[in-house]
Amino acid sequence: MLTANILTTMGTQRLIFTDLDGSLLDHNTYSHKPAVSLLETLNQVGIPVILTSSKTLAEIVPLREMISNSHPFIVENGAGIYVPMNYFSYLPSSWRENEGFMLYSKSPSREVILEIIDTCRQQFKMEYQTFYHLFEREGSDGISRVTGLLAHQSESANKREFSETIIWLSTDSRKQEFIQTLNSKGLSVEQGGRFLSVTGHASKGRALKYLTNIFKQQHHINLCDTLAIGDAANDKSMLEIADSALIIRSRHHVPPKLKRTDGVSISKEIGPKGWVSGVTSWLQNF
């Protein structure tokens, strides 16, 4: 039985940063059912679960409501950090109000990112497709076809502010050339469970570090004990930087390889079942 005294020990705030698809949510059904009880417990004892995803604001808001989550969250692979109004007593002037939340982002807009991606069209003709152009041609049906999402969910997935999602249609070697080309143009490219995510040098790891520092400042503490949870390559930056890393096994790809070896665990189970067993093990180490 967990009690509230695990929240802070010797001035340490505990935080969980979790990926969604393939981690907290099932890769195919997007269900979080196995984690319901543990999420309730974490909420009761005051350990924030910070959703950290390639998903958009429009996608994450209903998910937060579904799992009764009232904490900050990270969108579009770290390109934007959202904090509920009045969650913190003070935020720097670099934050701004957006859609009823406070937002921090240093990433260029989706429009700017698309302009840069389009400069690669001749070099990589017919080898990739952006969500933007897929939605433009086929509407939500096109995105539903490649994601398995319902129509209204596909519309939300296309409401990107600081990134673009790319469906890769060619070989792995050409994909690496494509990534290097975009890197040379000032963009960051991350491989998710299904698609490529393109941002302006944002990452989940940078967002984790920045938001952790905000928690320290707000609570006047020196330490935060952070757990990062993910299943794919676009989670590596936060898995590398957190105090503890939990890699969730996937039926669809091998676990991401990390440079670190200490503080790393790999779940035995898939998706949210692995999430529950891994987080439970982390809690038991307190």
Coordinates of C-alpha atoms in Angstrom, one line a residue, residues 143-258:
I143 CA -5.2 9.8 -41.5
S144 CA -7.6 7.2 -40.1
R145 CA -6.4 4.8 -42.8
V146 CA -2.8 5.0 -41.7
T147 CA -3.4 5.3 -37.9
G148 CA -6.5 3.4 -37.1
L149 CA -7.9 6.4 -35.3
L150 CA -11.6 7.4 -35.5
A151 CA -12.4 10.4 -37.7
H152 CA -12.6 13.0 -34.9
Q153 CA -9.4 11.6 -33.5
S154 CA -7.7 12.0 -36.9
E155 CA -8.7 15.6 -37.1
S156 CA -7.1 16.2 -33.7
A157 CA -4.0 14.4 -34.8
N158 CA -3.6 16.8 -37.6
K159 CA -4.0 19.9 -35.4
R160 CA -0.2 20.4 -35.1
E161 CA 1.3 23.6 -33.9
F162 CA 5.1 23.0 -33.8
S163 CA 5.8 19.8 -35.7
E164 CA 4.9 17.7 -38.7
T165 CA 4.3 13.9 -38.9
I166 CA 5.7 12.0 -41.8
I167 CA 4.8 8.6 -43.2
W168 CA 7.9 7.1 -44.7
L169 CA 7.3 5.1 -47.8
S170 CA 10.9 4.1 -48.9
T171 CA 13.9 2.2 -47.6
D172 CA 15.6 2.6 -44.3
S173 CA 18.8 3.8 -46.0
R174 CA 16.9 6.5 -47.9
K175 CA 15.2 7.4 -44.6
Q176 CA 18.5 8.0 -43.0
E177 CA 19.5 10.3 -45.9
F178 CA 16.2 12.1 -45.5
I179 CA 16.8 12.6 -41.8
Q180 CA 20.3 13.9 -42.4
T181 CA 19.0 16.3 -45.0
L182 CA 16.5 17.8 -42.7
N183 CA 19.1 17.9 -39.9
S184 CA 21.3 20.0 -42.2
K185 CA 18.4 22.4 -42.6
G186 CA 18.0 22.9 -38.9
L187 CA 15.3 20.4 -38.1
S188 CA 15.2 17.5 -35.7
V189 CA 13.7 14.2 -36.8
E190 CA 12.6 11.5 -34.4
Q191 CA 11.4 7.9 -35.2
G192 CA 8.2 7.1 -33.3
G193 CA 6.4 3.8 -33.1
R194 CA 4.9 4.3 -36.6
F195 CA 5.9 7.6 -38.1
L196 CA 8.7 10.2 -38.2
S197 CA 8.2 13.4 -36.2
V198 CA 9.9 16.6 -37.4
T199 CA 10.4 19.5 -35.0
G200 CA 12.8 22.5 -34.7
H201 CA 15.4 20.8 -32.5
A202 CA 13.0 20.1 -29.7
S203 CA 13.0 16.8 -27.9
K204 CA 11.3 15.0 -25.0
G205 CA 14.5 15.1 -23.1
R206 CA 14.9 18.9 -23.3
A207 CA 11.3 19.3 -22.3
L208 CA 11.7 16.9 -19.3
K209 CA 14.7 18.8 -18.1
Y210 CA 13.1 22.2 -18.4
L211 CA 9.8 21.2 -16.7
T212 CA 11.7 19.4 -13.9
N213 CA 13.6 22.6 -13.2
I214 CA 10.3 24.5 -13.0
F215 CA 9.1 22.0 -10.4
K216 CA 12.3 22.5 -8.4
Q217 CA 11.9 26.3 -8.4
Q218 CA 8.2 26.1 -7.4
H219 CA 8.7 23.7 -4.5
H220 CA 12.0 25.2 -3.4
I221 CA 13.8 21.9 -3.6
N222 CA 17.1 20.7 -4.9
L223 CA 16.2 17.3 -6.3
C224 CA 13.5 15.7 -8.4
D225 CA 13.4 11.9 -8.8
T226 CA 12.3 11.4 -12.4
L227 CA 11.1 8.3 -14.2
A228 CA 10.9 8.4 -18.0
I229 CA 8.8 5.7 -19.7
G230 CA 8.8 5.0 -23.4
D231 CA 9.0 2.3 -26.1
A232 CA 10.5 3.9 -29.2
A233 CA 13.4 5.9 -30.6
N234 CA 11.7 9.2 -30.1
D235 CA 11.7 8.5 -26.3
K236 CA 15.4 8.0 -26.1
S237 CA 16.3 11.6 -25.2
M238 CA 14.1 11.5 -22.1
L239 CA 15.1 7.9 -21.2
E240 CA 18.7 9.0 -21.3
I241 CA 18.3 12.0 -19.1
A242 CA 15.8 10.9 -16.4
D243 CA 17.0 9.4 -13.1
S244 CA 15.3 6.1 -14.0
A245 CA 14.3 4.8 -17.4
L246 CA 11.6 2.2 -18.1
I247 CA 11.5 0.8 -21.6
I248 CA 8.2 -0.8 -22.6
R249 CA 8.4 -3.8 -24.8
S250 CA 6.6 -3.7 -28.1
R251 CA 5.3 -6.3 -30.5
H252 CA 6.2 -4.0 -33.4
H253 CA 9.9 -3.0 -32.9
V254 CA 12.9 -3.8 -30.8
P255 CA 13.5 -1.7 -27.6
P256 CA 15.4 1.5 -28.2
K257 CA 19.1 1.2 -27.3
L258 CA 20.4 3.6 -24.8

